[in-house]
XYZ file of C-alpha atoms in Angstrom:
461
model
C 9.159 1.866 -39.469
C 7.584 -1.527 -39.847
C 6.383 -3.045 -36.579
C 8.007 -6.245 -37.239
C 11.518 -5.151 -37.499
C 13.800 -5.567 -34.570
C 14.459 -2.404 -32.542
C 18.113 -2.515 -33.016
C 17.367 -2.535 -36.749
C 15.107 0.732 -36.460
C 17.799 2.355 -34.510
C 20.345 1.359 -36.930
C 18.343 3.035 -39.762
C 17.876 6.274 -37.676
C 21.611 6.330 -37.409
C 21.747 7.171 -40.996
C 19.805 10.157 -40.150
C 17.866 9.897 -43.525
C 14.565 10.755 -42.438
C 15.514 13.321 -39.732
C 15.821 17.262 -40.568
C 18.212 18.531 -37.706
C 20.107 21.865 -38.017
C 22.017 23.885 -35.567
C 22.243 27.663 -35.166
C 25.309 27.716 -36.864
C 23.444 27.424 -40.398
C 20.132 28.711 -38.862
C 18.635 31.971 -37.943
C 20.165 32.859 -34.824
C 24.136 31.897 -34.044
C 26.111 32.397 -31.244
C 29.377 31.705 -32.700
C 32.177 34.107 -32.347
C 34.067 34.139 -35.633
C 37.568 35.439 -36.270
C 39.993 36.461 -33.854
C 38.701 36.867 -30.402
C 39.733 40.134 -28.723
C 38.963 40.525 -24.771
C 40.696 43.974 -24.280
C 37.344 45.974 -25.432
C 35.314 47.680 -23.182
C 31.578 46.514 -22.634
C 29.811 49.955 -23.134
C 29.508 49.483 -26.811
C 27.628 46.134 -25.854
C 25.292 48.021 -23.676
C 24.586 50.744 -26.202
C 23.843 48.254 -28.969
C 21.135 46.484 -26.765
C 19.750 49.913 -25.836
C 19.619 51.195 -29.482
C 18.247 47.929 -30.616
C 15.435 47.480 -27.866
C 14.598 50.976 -27.201
C 12.260 51.549 -30.398
C 10.769 48.398 -29.727
C 10.041 48.966 -25.903
C 8.836 52.445 -26.646
C 6.283 51.240 -29.226
C 4.783 48.908 -26.631
C 4.713 51.672 -24.157
C 3.047 53.816 -26.810
C 0.421 51.473 -27.307
C -0.210 50.608 -23.636
C -0.109 54.426 -22.400
C -0.040 56.817 -25.514
C -3.925 56.621 -25.926
C -4.404 58.394 -22.528
C -2.247 61.482 -23.741
C 0.362 60.541 -21.757
C 3.932 62.108 -22.975
C 7.216 60.109 -23.592
C 10.151 61.828 -22.286
C 12.909 60.612 -24.601
C 15.937 60.957 -22.161
C 15.544 60.150 -18.564
C 17.455 63.381 -17.279
C 14.862 65.446 -19.068
C 12.393 64.456 -16.506
C 10.811 67.454 -14.644
C 7.984 68.043 -12.316
C 5.129 65.867 -11.064
C 3.478 65.388 -14.286
C 2.766 61.712 -15.306
C 5.156 60.488 -18.010
C 7.126 57.513 -19.159
C 10.788 57.031 -19.993
C 12.748 54.156 -21.368
C 16.396 52.844 -20.647
C 18.439 50.028 -19.404
C 17.760 48.814 -15.522
C 20.863 48.599 -13.433
C 20.703 47.361 -9.885
C 23.368 48.361 -7.504
C 23.802 46.209 -4.630
C 26.366 45.483 -2.203
C 25.832 41.645 -2.384
C 26.700 41.543 -6.178
C 30.162 39.786 -6.930
C 33.107 41.874 -6.890
C 35.653 40.957 -9.534
C 38.483 42.620 -7.737
C 37.790 40.857 -4.375
C 37.615 37.542 -6.469
C 41.003 38.395 -8.019
C 42.653 39.134 -4.828
C 41.382 35.941 -3.094
C 42.213 33.603 -5.616
C 45.207 34.889 -6.935
C 44.121 36.228 -10.366
C 41.822 33.197 -10.834
C 38.484 34.985 -10.621
C 35.172 32.925 -10.018
C 32.304 34.701 -11.753
C 29.541 32.829 -10.193
C 30.340 33.631 -6.360
C 28.642 36.742 -5.001
C 30.255 38.919 -2.505
C 27.454 38.083 0.195
C 28.134 34.484 0.483
C 26.638 34.416 4.130
C 23.332 36.087 2.790
C 20.329 34.775 0.978
C 22.071 35.249 -2.397
C 19.373 37.847 -3.430
C 20.923 41.155 -4.848
C 17.621 43.056 -5.098
C 16.764 42.012 -1.261
C 19.947 43.236 0.239
C 19.329 46.395 2.296
C 21.792 48.333 0.040
C 19.822 47.549 -3.154
C 19.219 50.413 -5.395
C 17.456 50.414 -8.950
C 18.197 52.646 -11.651
C 17.131 53.296 -15.096
C 19.872 54.717 -17.460
C 20.080 55.740 -20.932
C 22.901 57.888 -22.974
C 21.816 60.971 -21.119
C 22.331 59.545 -17.669
C 20.483 57.637 -14.897
C 17.482 58.146 -12.544
C 16.898 56.093 -9.528
C 13.459 54.154 -9.368
C 11.109 53.910 -6.498
C 7.580 53.101 -5.558
C 5.297 50.034 -4.321
C 5.602 48.863 -7.869
C 9.173 48.110 -7.824
C 9.152 46.047 -4.686
C 7.155 43.403 -6.718
C 8.431 43.716 -10.128
C 10.497 40.935 -11.496
C 13.654 42.867 -13.018
C 17.253 42.366 -13.281
C 20.104 44.622 -14.570
C 20.404 44.941 -18.208
C 16.864 44.602 -19.086
C 15.363 47.387 -21.289
C 12.327 48.811 -19.863
C 9.692 51.518 -20.185
C 8.678 52.856 -16.797
C 5.246 54.901 -16.256
C 5.538 57.549 -13.311
C 6.313 60.969 -12.027
C 9.235 62.830 -10.686
C 9.640 63.032 -6.813
C 10.589 66.230 -5.050
C 13.806 64.458 -4.195
C 14.565 63.841 -7.891
C 13.638 60.150 -7.760
C 11.160 58.561 -10.306
C 7.882 57.009 -8.725
C 7.119 54.037 -10.810
C 3.477 53.185 -11.287
C 3.895 50.475 -14.144
C 6.428 48.811 -16.182
C 6.493 47.830 -19.986
C 8.841 45.814 -21.741
C 9.554 44.836 -25.683
C 7.712 41.680 -25.306
C 8.338 38.433 -27.264
C 8.724 38.833 -31.097
C 5.810 38.062 -33.208
C 7.753 36.400 -35.849
C 7.667 32.633 -35.473
C 8.140 29.955 -38.158
C 4.798 27.697 -38.350
C 4.627 24.618 -36.184
C 4.709 21.615 -38.704
C 1.676 19.361 -38.588
C 2.062 15.697 -37.935
C 0.523 13.314 -40.661
C -2.721 11.844 -39.701
C -1.900 8.429 -38.184
C 1.676 9.362 -37.832
C 3.970 8.095 -34.873
C 4.699 11.060 -32.428
C 8.465 12.073 -32.438
C 10.245 13.225 -29.395
C 13.568 15.312 -28.454
C 15.374 14.153 -25.277
C 16.844 16.497 -22.959
C 19.382 15.721 -20.342
C 21.815 18.009 -18.255
C 24.076 17.856 -15.521
C 25.725 14.391 -15.928
C 28.726 15.734 -14.203
C 31.070 12.736 -14.998
C 34.243 12.638 -12.590
C 37.283 10.862 -12.338
C 36.131 8.820 -9.592
C 32.521 8.098 -11.270
C 33.299 8.409 -15.137
C 29.945 6.557 -16.204
C 27.564 5.792 -13.489
C 25.109 3.041 -13.329
C 22.310 5.780 -14.156
C 24.167 6.961 -17.158
C 24.317 3.425 -18.356
C 20.749 2.977 -17.903
C 20.173 6.193 -19.557
C 22.044 5.122 -22.679
C 20.127 1.688 -22.645
C 16.786 3.625 -22.529
C 17.587 5.917 -25.237
C 18.924 2.888 -27.301
C 15.765 0.987 -26.728
C 17.127 -1.743 -24.740
C 15.495 -1.024 -21.304
C 11.967 -1.579 -20.162
C 9.058 -3.380 -21.702
C 8.310 -3.648 -25.317
C 6.019 -0.714 -25.351
C 8.658 1.381 -23.612
C 11.057 0.142 -26.239
C 8.789 1.208 -29.096
C 8.194 4.600 -27.655
C 12.010 5.241 -27.220
C 12.614 4.360 -31.049
C 10.453 7.415 -31.645
C 13.416 9.586 -30.011
C 14.972 11.549 -32.902
C 17.113 13.784 -31.324
C 18.997 13.843 -28.031
C 20.243 17.201 -26.498
C 22.809 17.503 -23.629
C 22.289 20.810 -22.056
C 25.560 21.529 -20.331
C 27.735 20.086 -17.398
C 29.037 16.813 -19.102
C 31.914 16.257 -17.106
C 33.836 17.706 -13.852
C 37.501 17.887 -14.764
C 39.922 18.413 -11.885
C 41.017 22.296 -11.286
C 44.624 22.526 -12.622
C 47.393 23.479 -10.131
C 47.732 27.282 -9.500
C 50.773 28.630 -11.102
C 54.014 26.584 -11.811
C 54.628 23.534 -9.795
C 57.615 20.839 -10.017
C 55.229 18.065 -8.422
C 55.043 15.663 -11.336
C 51.779 14.366 -9.799
C 50.172 17.656 -9.732
C 50.989 18.048 -13.457
C 49.714 14.697 -14.503
C 46.636 14.861 -16.750
C 46.301 11.167 -17.664
C 43.425 10.564 -15.308
C 41.668 13.814 -17.022
C 42.345 12.283 -20.390
C 40.954 9.054 -19.155
C 37.768 10.437 -18.001
C 37.335 12.492 -21.624
C 37.677 9.044 -23.083
C 35.202 7.230 -20.981
C 32.635 9.956 -21.449
C 33.312 9.961 -25.279
C 32.710 6.276 -25.361
C 29.488 6.765 -23.595
C 28.143 9.629 -25.961
C 29.568 7.401 -28.918
C 27.193 4.688 -27.892
C 24.116 7.006 -28.234
C 25.605 8.995 -31.310
C 25.605 5.477 -32.934
C 21.764 5.441 -32.990
C 20.198 8.761 -32.729
C 21.316 12.319 -33.534
C 23.118 14.173 -30.469
C 23.894 17.521 -29.731
C 26.320 18.576 -26.915
C 26.301 21.893 -25.347
C 29.142 23.195 -22.996
C 28.245 24.004 -19.164
C 29.609 25.881 -16.264
C 31.929 22.801 -15.603
C 32.768 21.774 -18.885
C 36.379 22.102 -20.841
C 35.216 25.302 -22.679
C 34.920 29.066 -22.367
C 34.013 30.499 -19.064
C 32.223 33.555 -20.666
C 28.906 33.490 -22.677
C 28.242 32.388 -25.250
C 30.387 29.500 -24.477
C 31.737 28.174 -27.872
C 31.524 24.269 -28.515
C 33.653 21.842 -26.686
C 36.558 20.908 -29.040
C 35.672 17.927 -31.222
C 39.257 16.710 -30.663
C 37.792 15.514 -27.144
C 35.173 13.413 -28.915
C 37.304 10.967 -31.044
C 34.693 8.150 -31.077
C 31.395 10.331 -31.276
C 32.534 12.763 -33.895
C 32.778 9.691 -36.459
C 28.847 9.959 -36.565
C 27.269 12.327 -38.636
C 24.489 13.132 -36.174
C 26.889 14.256 -33.418
C 27.139 18.036 -33.140
C 29.392 19.988 -30.301
C 27.509 23.398 -30.363
C 27.484 26.506 -28.582
C 25.703 27.482 -25.194
C 23.268 29.176 -25.820
C 22.180 26.872 -28.870
C 19.682 27.364 -31.625
C 18.581 24.426 -33.607
C 15.733 23.087 -35.660
C 14.476 19.580 -35.404
C 11.814 18.488 -38.273
C 10.567 22.073 -38.484
C 10.549 22.831 -34.707
C 12.621 25.491 -33.799
C 14.571 25.163 -30.348
C 16.335 27.761 -28.231
C 18.309 26.709 -25.172
C 20.959 27.059 -22.711
C 22.900 25.103 -20.085
C 21.418 27.309 -17.209
C 23.808 29.922 -16.201
C 21.706 32.740 -17.445
C 18.783 31.608 -15.339
C 20.954 30.819 -12.194
C 22.302 34.371 -12.291
C 18.617 35.671 -12.753
C 17.603 33.983 -9.629
C 19.947 36.304 -7.564
C 17.540 39.301 -8.617
C 14.464 37.495 -8.042
C 12.397 38.849 -4.914
C 9.191 37.130 -5.247
C 10.323 33.601 -5.103
C 9.908 33.236 -8.932
C 11.004 29.683 -10.244
C 13.686 29.008 -12.963
C 10.919 28.348 -15.519
C 9.190 31.666 -14.559
C 12.314 33.551 -14.846
C 12.892 31.973 -18.266
C 9.477 32.863 -19.468
C 10.212 36.336 -18.208
C 13.384 36.833 -20.213
C 11.346 35.939 -23.150
C 9.024 38.796 -22.420
C 12.149 40.912 -22.111
C 13.377 39.869 -25.615
C 16.878 39.112 -24.035
C 17.902 35.705 -22.393
C 20.959 37.132 -20.837
C 20.120 40.595 -19.644
C 22.696 40.236 -16.590
C 25.510 39.919 -18.926
C 28.463 41.576 -18.665
C 27.305 42.855 -15.012
C 27.119 39.784 -13.151
C 27.283 36.973 -15.855
C 30.668 37.144 -17.676
C 30.300 37.445 -21.533
C 32.310 38.206 -24.646
C 32.598 41.984 -25.278
C 30.775 42.171 -28.468
C 30.865 45.520 -30.490
C 28.807 44.912 -33.297
C 25.996 43.237 -32.015
C 24.234 41.693 -28.830
C 23.707 38.084 -29.600
C 21.189 37.481 -26.745
C 18.522 39.553 -28.147
C 15.706 37.539 -29.371
C 15.512 37.911 -33.230
C 12.230 35.425 -33.435
C 10.112 33.434 -31.113
C 11.287 29.709 -30.840
C 8.614 27.044 -30.488
C 10.630 25.884 -27.380
C 12.975 27.372 -25.010
C 14.702 24.999 -22.779
C 17.091 25.750 -19.917
C 19.457 22.957 -18.488
C 20.853 22.206 -14.889
C 18.140 23.476 -12.740
C 16.765 22.053 -9.548
C 13.604 20.474 -11.006
C 11.789 19.574 -14.255
C 8.983 22.406 -15.216
C 7.309 23.703 -17.937
C 5.158 26.746 -18.894
C 3.942 28.809 -21.649
C 4.963 32.234 -22.944
C 2.877 34.084 -25.602
C 3.538 37.198 -27.634
C 0.838 39.697 -27.018
C 0.148 40.877 -30.684
C 0.408 37.836 -32.523
C -0.331 35.203 -29.881
C 2.789 33.331 -30.865
C 3.337 30.595 -28.181
C 6.718 29.276 -26.748
C 6.892 26.233 -24.784
C 9.564 26.651 -21.774
C 10.948 23.990 -20.049
C 13.553 23.308 -17.433
C 15.767 20.151 -17.253
C 16.875 18.851 -14.131
C 20.473 17.931 -12.818
C 20.602 14.219 -13.968
C 23.240 13.315 -11.541
C 21.127 14.119 -8.446
C 17.593 13.547 -10.106
C 18.099 10.900 -12.578
C 15.301 12.374 -14.741
C 15.351 13.358 -18.212
C 12.479 15.646 -20.229
C 10.927 14.129 -23.293
C 9.282 16.920 -25.831
C 6.757 15.722 -28.266
C 7.460 17.585 -31.560
C 3.797 17.572 -32.520
C 2.142 18.977 -29.173
C 4.909 20.379 -27.308
C 3.965 18.686 -24.441
C 6.630 17.574 -21.813
C 7.128 14.305 -19.964
C 9.221 13.774 -17.378
C 11.156 10.150 -17.203
C 13.054 8.705 -14.142
C 15.834 6.539 -15.291
C 17.561 4.586 -12.526
C 16.910 3.519 -9.126
C 13.787 5.002 -7.290
């Protein structure tokens, strides 16, 4: 764009989105849409079998490369392990712990309104694995065997992870683990597009946890955020830098609607939804100001008016009467897969990583757990055990099909970033966590050329 053009004209040109190439996973490689009629009466065993059958060959091949050269034999079924000889087995990890949430307890306590997030051990440290009752098993279609040993005490694991374990059977019938192996990141990754020499860097702005409420629908910090993105805040250099933002992603927890009354009530005030409707309209106006100038993608989060189970389906576009008028506005799923100018991005609103933190025993950060899930080749292994999800029968959508250039996670305690790499091809993925904006007043800018991250504080210090 010519430097002598007013910034408002530059942003108006971007509103047409003629030079940007943005696509969501609905038209891309990996989609989290649930098509057709949704049926919630199915059992989850088919989802587990689908996951094991798809990942087991990949994990077994990785194990063969790592351990096969030393003449160590693979025992195809976990219940066929016999004697003290060194061998390796492949199966799905299951962690049994009294600290894990009990759906029946939640139903009884909340009168059939179950909260999938609250753990049964509310007074403890929240760690399922650190609880004294925790037992780790490896299971396949033949049965399960208990995993023990010093390696298990330090391994980063969670229920639902498909893994290979090297070790030997103990006299008591347990499996003493010496080493673990996972599927690893997929080698397939589209090439990262190159920025033309002398071209301006382009950025994606990530924000999460706006958490607009009836009492505080659009805070001062949210207004400043809109002004920053639109290029009307800060110095001239800052404004010109903001003009290079080509995509804004709201990674969940857009608003906090009040909880409706339990059961039927004759109280007209309890059934009054006008305050909620006003909140939705005010948030829509806030988003429309941004969508009029730059492509905007909105993902649902834990508190948003969308499905509770993963993958969350898009917030109904009918709630965005103003924003939906702009071609660059997209209400999409959680998780979401999109591409911006040739850079592939995969992201979630954070529930999957929040649940993984209950299994951490070594103080792993959210960013470390997100990177580890890429090596597991599964971004939500604890679903459906402790993370609610739809009962798929034909696929497991959370299995990675390719390595994205960027994997982002919203609604975390702090902004952080790291690299994760595929062992064979060396394909690298930038992993980044986006902090809750309402408490941090921070957003994350991603340079599409270098994949470097910049944290920007918007608001009062």
